[in-house]
JSON list of C-alpha atoms in Angstrom, two decimals:
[
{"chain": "F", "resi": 1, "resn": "UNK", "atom": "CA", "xyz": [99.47, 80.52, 145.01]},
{"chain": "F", "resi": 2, "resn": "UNK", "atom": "CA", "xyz": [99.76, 76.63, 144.44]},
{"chain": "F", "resi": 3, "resn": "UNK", "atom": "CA", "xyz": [99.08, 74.27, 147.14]},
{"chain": "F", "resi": 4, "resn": "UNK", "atom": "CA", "xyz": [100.93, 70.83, 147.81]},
{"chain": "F", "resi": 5, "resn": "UNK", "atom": "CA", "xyz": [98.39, 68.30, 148.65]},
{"chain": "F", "resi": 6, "resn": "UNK", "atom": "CA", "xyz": [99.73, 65.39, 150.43]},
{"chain": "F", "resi": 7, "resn": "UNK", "atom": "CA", "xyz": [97.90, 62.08, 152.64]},
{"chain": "F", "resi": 8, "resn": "UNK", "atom": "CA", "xyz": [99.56, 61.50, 156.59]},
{"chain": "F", "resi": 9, "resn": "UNK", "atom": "CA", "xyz": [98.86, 57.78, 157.21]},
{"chain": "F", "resi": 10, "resn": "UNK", "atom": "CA", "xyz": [99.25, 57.57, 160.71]},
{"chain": "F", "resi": 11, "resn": "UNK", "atom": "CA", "xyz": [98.88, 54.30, 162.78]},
{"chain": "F", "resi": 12, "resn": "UNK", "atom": "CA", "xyz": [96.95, 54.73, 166.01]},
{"chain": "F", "resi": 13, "resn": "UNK", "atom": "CA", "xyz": [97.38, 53.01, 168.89]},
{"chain": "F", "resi": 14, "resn": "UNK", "atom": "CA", "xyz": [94.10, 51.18, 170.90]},
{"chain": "F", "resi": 15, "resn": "UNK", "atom": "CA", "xyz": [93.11, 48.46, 173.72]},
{"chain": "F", "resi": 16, "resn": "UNK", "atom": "CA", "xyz": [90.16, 46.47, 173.19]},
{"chain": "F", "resi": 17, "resn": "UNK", "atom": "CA", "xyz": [88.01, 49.42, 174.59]},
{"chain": "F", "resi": 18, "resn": "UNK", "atom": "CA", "xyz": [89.03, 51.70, 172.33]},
{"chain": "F", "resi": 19, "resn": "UNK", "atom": "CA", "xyz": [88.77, 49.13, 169.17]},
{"chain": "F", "resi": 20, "resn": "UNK", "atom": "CA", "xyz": [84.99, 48.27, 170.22]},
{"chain": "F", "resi": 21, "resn": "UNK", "atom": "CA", "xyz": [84.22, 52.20, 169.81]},
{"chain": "F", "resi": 22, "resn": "UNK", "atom": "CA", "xyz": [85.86, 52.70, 167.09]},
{"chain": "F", "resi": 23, "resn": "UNK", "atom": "CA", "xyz": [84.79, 49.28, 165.53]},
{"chain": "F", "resi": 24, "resn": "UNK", "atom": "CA", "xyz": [80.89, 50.81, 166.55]},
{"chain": "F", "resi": 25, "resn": "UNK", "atom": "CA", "xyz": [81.72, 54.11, 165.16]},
{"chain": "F", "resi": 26, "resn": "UNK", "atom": "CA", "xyz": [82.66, 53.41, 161.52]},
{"chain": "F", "resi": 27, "resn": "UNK", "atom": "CA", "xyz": [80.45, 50.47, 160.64]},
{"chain": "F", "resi": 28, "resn": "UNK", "atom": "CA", "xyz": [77.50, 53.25, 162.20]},
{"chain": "F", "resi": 29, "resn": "UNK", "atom": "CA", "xyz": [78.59, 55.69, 159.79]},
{"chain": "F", "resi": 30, "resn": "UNK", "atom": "CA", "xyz": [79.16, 53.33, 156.82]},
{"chain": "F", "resi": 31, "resn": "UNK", "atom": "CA", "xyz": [75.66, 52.30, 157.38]},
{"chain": "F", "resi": 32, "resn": "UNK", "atom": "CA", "xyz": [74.68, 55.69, 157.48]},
{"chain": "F", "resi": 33, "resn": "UNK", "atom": "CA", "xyz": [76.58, 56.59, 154.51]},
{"chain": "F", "resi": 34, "resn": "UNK", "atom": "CA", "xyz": [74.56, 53.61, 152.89]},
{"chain": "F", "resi": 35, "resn": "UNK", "atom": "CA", "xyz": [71.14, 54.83, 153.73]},
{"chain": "F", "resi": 36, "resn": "UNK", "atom": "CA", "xyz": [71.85, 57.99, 152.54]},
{"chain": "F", "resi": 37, "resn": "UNK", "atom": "CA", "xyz": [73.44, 56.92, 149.20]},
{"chain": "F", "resi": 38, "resn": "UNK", "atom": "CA", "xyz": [70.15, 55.10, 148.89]},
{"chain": "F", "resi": 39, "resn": "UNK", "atom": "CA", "xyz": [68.36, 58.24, 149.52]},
{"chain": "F", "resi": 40, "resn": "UNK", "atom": "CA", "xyz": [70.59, 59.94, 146.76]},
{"chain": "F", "resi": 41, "resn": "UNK", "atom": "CA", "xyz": [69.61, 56.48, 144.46]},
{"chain": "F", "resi": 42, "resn": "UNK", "atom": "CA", "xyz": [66.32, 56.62, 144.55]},
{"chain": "F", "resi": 43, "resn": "UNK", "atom": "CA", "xyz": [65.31, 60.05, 144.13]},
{"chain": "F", "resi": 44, "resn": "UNK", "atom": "CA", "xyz": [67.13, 61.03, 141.08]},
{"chain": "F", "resi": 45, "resn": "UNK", "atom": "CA", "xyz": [70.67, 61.94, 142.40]},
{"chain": "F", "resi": 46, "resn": "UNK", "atom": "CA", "xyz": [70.16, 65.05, 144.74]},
{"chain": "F", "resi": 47, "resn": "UNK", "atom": "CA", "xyz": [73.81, 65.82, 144.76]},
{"chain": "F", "resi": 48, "resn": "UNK", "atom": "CA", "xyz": [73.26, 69.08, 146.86]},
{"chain": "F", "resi": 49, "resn": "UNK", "atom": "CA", "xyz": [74.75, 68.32, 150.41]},
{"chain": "F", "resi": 50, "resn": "UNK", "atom": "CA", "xyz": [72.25, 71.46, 151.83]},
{"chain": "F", "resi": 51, "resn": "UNK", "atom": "CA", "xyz": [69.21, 69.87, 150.47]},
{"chain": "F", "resi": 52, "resn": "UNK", "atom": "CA", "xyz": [70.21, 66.54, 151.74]},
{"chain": "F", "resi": 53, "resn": "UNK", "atom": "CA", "xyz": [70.43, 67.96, 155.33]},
{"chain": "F", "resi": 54, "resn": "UNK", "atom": "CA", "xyz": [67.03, 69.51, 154.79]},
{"chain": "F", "resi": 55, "resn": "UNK", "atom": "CA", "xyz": [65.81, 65.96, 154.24]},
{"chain": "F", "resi": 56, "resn": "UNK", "atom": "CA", "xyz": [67.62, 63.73, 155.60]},
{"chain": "F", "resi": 57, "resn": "UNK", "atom": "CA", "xyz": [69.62, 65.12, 158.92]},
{"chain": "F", "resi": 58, "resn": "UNK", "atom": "CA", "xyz": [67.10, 64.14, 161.67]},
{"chain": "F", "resi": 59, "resn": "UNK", "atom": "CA", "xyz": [66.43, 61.17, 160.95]},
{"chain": "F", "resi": 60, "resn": "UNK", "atom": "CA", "xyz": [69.91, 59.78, 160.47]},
{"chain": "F", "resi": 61, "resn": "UNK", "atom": "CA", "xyz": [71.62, 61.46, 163.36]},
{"chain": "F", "resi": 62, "resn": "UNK", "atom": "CA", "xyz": [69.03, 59.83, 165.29]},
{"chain": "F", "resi": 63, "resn": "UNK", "atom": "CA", "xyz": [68.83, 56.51, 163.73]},
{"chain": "F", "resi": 64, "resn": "UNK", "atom": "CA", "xyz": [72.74, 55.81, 163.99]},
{"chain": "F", "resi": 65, "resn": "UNK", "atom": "CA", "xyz": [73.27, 58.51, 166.82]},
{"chain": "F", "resi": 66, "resn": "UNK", "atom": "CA", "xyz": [75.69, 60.09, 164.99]},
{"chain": "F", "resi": 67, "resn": "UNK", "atom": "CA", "xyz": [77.20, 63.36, 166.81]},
{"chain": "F", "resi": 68, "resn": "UNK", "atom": "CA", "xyz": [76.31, 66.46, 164.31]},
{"chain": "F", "resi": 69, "resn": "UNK", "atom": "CA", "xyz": [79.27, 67.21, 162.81]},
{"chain": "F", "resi": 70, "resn": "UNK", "atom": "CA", "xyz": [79.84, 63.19, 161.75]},
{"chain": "F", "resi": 71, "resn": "UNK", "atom": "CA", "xyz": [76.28, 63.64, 160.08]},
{"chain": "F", "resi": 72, "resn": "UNK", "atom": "CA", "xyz": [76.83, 66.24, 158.06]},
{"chain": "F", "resi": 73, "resn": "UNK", "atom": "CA", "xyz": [80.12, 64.40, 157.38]},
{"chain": "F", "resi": 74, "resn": "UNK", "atom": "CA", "xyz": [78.55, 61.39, 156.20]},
{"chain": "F", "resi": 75, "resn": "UNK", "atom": "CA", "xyz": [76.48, 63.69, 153.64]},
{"chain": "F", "resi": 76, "resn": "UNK", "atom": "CA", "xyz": [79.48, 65.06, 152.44]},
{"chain": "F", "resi": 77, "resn": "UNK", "atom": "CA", "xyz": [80.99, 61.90, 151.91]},
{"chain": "F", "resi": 78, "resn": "UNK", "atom": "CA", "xyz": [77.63, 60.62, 150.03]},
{"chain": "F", "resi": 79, "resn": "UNK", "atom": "CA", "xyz": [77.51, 63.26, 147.92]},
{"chain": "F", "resi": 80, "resn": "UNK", "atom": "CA", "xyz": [81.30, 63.45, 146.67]},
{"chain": "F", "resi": 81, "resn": "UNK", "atom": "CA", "xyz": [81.01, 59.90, 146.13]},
{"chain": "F", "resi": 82, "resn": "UNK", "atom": "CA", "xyz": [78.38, 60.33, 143.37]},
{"chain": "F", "resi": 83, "resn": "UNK", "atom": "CA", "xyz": [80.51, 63.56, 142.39]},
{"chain": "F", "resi": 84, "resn": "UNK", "atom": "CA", "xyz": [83.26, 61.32, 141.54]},
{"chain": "F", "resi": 85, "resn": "UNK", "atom": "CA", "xyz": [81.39, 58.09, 139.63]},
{"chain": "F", "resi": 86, "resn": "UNK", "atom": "CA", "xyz": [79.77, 61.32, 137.63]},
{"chain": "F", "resi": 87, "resn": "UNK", "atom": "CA", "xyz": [82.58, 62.73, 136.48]},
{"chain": "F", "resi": 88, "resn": "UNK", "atom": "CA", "xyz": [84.16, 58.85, 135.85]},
{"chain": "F", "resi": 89, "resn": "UNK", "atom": "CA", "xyz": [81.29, 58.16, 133.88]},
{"chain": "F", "resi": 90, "resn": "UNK", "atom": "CA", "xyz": [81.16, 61.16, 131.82]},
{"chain": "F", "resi": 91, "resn": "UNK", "atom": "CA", "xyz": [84.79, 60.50, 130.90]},
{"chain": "F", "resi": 92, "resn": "UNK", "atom": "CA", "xyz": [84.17, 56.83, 129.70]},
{"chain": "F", "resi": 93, "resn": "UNK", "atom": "CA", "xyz": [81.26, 57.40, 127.31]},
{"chain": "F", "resi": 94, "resn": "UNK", "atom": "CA", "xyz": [79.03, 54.26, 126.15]},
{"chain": "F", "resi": 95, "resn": "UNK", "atom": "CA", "xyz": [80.86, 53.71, 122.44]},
{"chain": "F", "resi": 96, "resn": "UNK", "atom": "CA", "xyz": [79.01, 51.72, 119.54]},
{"chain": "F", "resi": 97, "resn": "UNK", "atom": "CA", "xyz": [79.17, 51.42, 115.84]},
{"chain": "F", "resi": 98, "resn": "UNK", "atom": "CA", "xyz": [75.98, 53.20, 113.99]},
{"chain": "F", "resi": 99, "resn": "UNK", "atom": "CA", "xyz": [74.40, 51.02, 110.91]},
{"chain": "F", "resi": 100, "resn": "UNK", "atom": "CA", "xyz": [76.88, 53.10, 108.69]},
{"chain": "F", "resi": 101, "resn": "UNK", "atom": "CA", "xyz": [79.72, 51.21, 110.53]},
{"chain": "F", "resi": 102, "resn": "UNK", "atom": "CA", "xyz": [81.12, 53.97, 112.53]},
{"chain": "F", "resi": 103, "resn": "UNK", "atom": "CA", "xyz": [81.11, 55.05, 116.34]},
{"chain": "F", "resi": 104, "resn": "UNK", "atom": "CA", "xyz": [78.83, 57.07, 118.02]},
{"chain": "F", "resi": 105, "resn": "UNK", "atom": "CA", "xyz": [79.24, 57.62, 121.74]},
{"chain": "F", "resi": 106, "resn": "UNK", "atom": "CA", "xyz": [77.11, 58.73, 124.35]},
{"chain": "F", "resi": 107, "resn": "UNK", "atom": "CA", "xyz": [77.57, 60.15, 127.38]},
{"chain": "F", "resi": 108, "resn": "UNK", "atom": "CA", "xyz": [77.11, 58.19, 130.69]},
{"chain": "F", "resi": 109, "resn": "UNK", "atom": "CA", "xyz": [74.97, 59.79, 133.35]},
{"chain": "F", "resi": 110, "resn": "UNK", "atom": "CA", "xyz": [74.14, 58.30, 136.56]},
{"chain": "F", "resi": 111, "resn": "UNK", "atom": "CA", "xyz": [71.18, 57.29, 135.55]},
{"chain": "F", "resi": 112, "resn": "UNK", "atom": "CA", "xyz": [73.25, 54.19, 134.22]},
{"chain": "F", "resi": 113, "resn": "UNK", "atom": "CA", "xyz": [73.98, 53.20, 137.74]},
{"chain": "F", "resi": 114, "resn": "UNK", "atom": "CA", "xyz": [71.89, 49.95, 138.47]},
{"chain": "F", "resi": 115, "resn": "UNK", "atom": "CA", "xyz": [72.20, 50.18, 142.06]},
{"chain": "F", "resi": 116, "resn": "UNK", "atom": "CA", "xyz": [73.35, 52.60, 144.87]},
{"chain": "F", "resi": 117, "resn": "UNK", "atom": "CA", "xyz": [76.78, 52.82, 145.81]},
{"chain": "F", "resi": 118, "resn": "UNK", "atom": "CA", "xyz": [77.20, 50.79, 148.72]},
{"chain": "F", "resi": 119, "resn": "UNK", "atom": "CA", "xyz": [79.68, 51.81, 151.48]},
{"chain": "F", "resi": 120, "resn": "UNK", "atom": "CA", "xyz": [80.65, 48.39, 152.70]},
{"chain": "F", "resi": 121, "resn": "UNK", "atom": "CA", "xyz": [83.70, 48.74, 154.09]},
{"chain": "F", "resi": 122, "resn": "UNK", "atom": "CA", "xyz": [83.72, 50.84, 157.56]},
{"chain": "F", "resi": 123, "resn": "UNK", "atom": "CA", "xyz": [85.26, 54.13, 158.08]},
{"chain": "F", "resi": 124, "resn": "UNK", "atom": "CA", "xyz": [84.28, 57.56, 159.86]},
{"chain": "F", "resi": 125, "resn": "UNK", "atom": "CA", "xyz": [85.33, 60.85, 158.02]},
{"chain": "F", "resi": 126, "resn": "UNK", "atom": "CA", "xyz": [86.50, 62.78, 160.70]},
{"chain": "F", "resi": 127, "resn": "UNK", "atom": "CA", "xyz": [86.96, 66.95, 160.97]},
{"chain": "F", "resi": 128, "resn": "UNK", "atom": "CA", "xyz": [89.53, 68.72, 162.57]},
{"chain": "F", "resi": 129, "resn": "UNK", "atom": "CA", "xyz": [89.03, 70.61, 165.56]},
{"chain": "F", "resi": 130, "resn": "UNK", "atom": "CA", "xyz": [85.47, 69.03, 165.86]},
{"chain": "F", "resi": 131, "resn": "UNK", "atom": "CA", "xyz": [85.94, 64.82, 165.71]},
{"chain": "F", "resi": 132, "resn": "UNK", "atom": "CA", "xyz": [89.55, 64.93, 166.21]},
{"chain": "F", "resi": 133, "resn": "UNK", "atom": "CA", "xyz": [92.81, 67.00, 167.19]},
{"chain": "F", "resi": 134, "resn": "UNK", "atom": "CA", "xyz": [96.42, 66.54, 168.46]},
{"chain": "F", "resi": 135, "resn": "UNK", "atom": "CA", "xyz": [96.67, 67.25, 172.09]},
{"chain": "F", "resi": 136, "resn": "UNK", "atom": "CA", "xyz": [99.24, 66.56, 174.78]},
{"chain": "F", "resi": 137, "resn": "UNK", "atom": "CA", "xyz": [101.96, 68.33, 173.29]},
{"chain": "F", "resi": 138, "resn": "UNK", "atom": "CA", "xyz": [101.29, 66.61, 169.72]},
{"chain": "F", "resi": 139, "resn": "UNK", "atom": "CA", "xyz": [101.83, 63.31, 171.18]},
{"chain": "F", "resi": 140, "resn": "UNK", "atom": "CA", "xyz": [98.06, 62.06, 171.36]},
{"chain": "F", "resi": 141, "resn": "UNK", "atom": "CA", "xyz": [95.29, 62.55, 168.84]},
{"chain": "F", "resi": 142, "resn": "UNK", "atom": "CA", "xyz": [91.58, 63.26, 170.83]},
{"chain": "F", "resi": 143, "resn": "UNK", "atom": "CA", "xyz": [89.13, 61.40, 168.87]},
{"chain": "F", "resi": 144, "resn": "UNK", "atom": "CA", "xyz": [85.40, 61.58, 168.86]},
{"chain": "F", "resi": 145, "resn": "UNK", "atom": "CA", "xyz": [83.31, 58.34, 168.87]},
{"chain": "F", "resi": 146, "resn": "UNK", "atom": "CA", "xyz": [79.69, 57.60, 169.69]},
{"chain": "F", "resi": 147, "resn": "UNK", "atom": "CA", "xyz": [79.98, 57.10, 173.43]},
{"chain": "F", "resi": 148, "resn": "UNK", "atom": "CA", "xyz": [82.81, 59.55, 174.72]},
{"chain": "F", "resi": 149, "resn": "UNK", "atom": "CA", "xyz": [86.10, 61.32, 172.91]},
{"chain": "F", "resi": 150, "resn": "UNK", "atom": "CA", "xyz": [89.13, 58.98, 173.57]},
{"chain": "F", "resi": 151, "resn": "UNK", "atom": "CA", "xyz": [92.99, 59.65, 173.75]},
{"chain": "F", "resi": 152, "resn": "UNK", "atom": "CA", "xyz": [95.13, 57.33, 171.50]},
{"chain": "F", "resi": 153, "resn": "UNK", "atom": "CA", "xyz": [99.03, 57.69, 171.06]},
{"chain": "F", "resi": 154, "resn": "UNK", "atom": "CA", "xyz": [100.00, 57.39, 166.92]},
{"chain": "F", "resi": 155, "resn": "UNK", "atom": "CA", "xyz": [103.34, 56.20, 165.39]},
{"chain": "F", "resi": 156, "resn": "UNK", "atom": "CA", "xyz": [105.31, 59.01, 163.60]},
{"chain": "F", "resi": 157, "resn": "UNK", "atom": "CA", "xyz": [107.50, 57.59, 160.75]},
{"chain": "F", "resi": 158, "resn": "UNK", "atom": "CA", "xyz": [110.78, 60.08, 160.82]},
{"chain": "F", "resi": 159, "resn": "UNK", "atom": "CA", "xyz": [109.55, 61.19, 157.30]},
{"chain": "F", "resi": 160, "resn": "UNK", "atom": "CA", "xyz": [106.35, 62.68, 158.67]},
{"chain": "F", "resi": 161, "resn": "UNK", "atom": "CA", "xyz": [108.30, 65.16, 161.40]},
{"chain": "F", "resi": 162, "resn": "UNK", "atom": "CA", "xyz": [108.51, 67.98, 158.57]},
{"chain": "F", "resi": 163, "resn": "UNK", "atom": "CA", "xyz": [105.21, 68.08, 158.35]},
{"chain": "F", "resi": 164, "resn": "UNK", "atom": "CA", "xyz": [104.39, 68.79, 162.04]},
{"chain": "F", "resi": 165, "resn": "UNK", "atom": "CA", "xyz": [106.47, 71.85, 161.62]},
{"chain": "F", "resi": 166, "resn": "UNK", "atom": "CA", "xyz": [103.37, 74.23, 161.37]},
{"chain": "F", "resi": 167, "resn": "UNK", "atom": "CA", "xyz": [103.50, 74.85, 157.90]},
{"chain": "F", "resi": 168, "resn": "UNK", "atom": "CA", "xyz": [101.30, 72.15, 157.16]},
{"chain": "F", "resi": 169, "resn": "UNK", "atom": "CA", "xyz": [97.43, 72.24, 157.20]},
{"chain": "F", "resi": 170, "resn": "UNK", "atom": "CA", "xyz": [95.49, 69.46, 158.25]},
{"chain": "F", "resi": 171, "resn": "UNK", "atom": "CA", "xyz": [92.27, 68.13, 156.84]},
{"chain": "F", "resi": 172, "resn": "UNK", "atom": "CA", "xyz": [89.33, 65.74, 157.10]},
{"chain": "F", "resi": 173, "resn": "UNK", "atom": "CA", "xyz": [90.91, 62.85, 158.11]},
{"chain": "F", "resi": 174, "resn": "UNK", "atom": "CA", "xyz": [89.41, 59.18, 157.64]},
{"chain": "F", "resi": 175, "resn": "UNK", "atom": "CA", "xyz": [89.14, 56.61, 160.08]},
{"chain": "F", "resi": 176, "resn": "UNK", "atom": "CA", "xyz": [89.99, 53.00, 158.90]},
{"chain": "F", "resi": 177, "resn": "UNK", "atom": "CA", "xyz": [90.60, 49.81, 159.97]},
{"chain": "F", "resi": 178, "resn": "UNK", "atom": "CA", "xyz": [93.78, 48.07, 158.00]},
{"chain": "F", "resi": 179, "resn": "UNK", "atom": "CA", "xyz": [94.73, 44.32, 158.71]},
{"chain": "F", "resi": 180, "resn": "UNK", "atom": "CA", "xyz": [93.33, 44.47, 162.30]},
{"chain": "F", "resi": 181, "resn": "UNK", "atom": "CA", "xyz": [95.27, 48.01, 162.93]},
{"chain": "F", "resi": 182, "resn": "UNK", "atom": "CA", "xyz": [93.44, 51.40, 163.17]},
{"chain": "F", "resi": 183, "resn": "UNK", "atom": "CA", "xyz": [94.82, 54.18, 160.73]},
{"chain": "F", "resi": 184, "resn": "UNK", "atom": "CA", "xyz": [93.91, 57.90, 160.69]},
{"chain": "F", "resi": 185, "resn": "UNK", "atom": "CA", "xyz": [94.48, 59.10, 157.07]},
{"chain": "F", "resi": 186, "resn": "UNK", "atom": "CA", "xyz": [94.83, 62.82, 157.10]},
{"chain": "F", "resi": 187, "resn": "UNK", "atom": "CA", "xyz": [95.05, 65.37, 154.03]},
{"chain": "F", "resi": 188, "resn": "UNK", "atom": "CA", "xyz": [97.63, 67.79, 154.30]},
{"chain": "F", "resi": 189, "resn": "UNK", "atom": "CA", "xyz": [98.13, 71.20, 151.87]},
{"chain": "F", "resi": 190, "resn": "UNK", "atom": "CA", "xyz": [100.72, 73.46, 151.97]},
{"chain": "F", "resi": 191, "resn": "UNK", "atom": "CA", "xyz": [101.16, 76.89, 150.27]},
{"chain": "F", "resi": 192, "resn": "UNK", "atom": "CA", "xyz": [103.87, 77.45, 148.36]},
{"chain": "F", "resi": 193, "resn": "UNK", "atom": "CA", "xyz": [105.47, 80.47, 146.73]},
{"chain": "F", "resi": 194, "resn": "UNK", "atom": "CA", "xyz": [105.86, 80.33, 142.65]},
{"chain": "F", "resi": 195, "resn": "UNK", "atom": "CA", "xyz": [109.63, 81.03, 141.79]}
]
């Protein structure tokens, strides 16, 4: 059966406590996303999240005290990166004309990369159920951080009710920080019946 893939961009709600864990949580696993695209750079694009963990893991969730699930998030995240830039690259071959005056192309590998990506800009990739979920009714969204879960109300534009309706369900959602506001961007899918 088909699914319907949509993205909830819901506005949370924070004091200045809450913005200094958050603000510590994403540029910790933005660094740590960093590191291990590095990692990923430098010894010839191990896109296999498993063998990552093997490697890496340990020393990461220690080094930016990541909780366990936001680790293996941040591997994830890594690795789908480079997923994505292969599959961009392999769909924009290098084109040139031959000596005979017409093109050749060649595929583009990530071996053309020059440098790792870089995850500049902070974020957390957070899982449901584990890093984050709805409580009080629906009204508040539990979030991990580094430090201590935290409680934040979210803004519901009227368009978003259907999908609160339990026939929606919810993903990975991704932690941002949007002209000084604090966003949780949330995949949704729902099943739907071919007619």
């Amino acid at each position: 059966m088909p699914e319907i893939v949509k993205t909830m961009k819901l506005q949370i709600y924070t004091d200045d406590n809450i913005n200094t864990l958050f603000d510590g949580l994403t540029k910790c696993y933005s660094s740590a996303c960093s590191e291990i695209s590095r990692y990923v750079f430098d010894n010839d694009f191990i896109l296999n999240y498993m063998q990552l963990q093997a490697q890496l893991y340990y020393d990461i969730r220690k080094k930016y005290s990541l909780k366990s699930q936001m680790t293996i998030s941040a591997l994830k995240t890594v690795t789908a990166r480079y997923k994505t830039v292969k599959e961009q690259l392999y769909q924009n071959p290098y084109k040139y004309k031959d000596e005979n005056n017409n093109y050749q192309y060649i595929n583009k590998t990530l071996e053309w990369l020059q440098k790792p990506i870089c995850f500049s800009r902070p974020q957390a990739d957070l899982v449901r159920n584990r890093d984050y979920s709805f409580v009080g009714n629906g009204k508040q969204i539990s979030i991990n951080t580094l430090d201590k879960r935290v409680k934040v109300s979210f803004a519901v534009p009227k368009y978003f009710n259907q999908y609160f309706d339990g026939s929606w369900s919810f993903g990975t959602a991704k932690l941002v920080l949007l002209k000084g506001k604090w966003y949780l961007h949330i995949p949704m899918t729902k099943t739907v019946t071919d007619t």
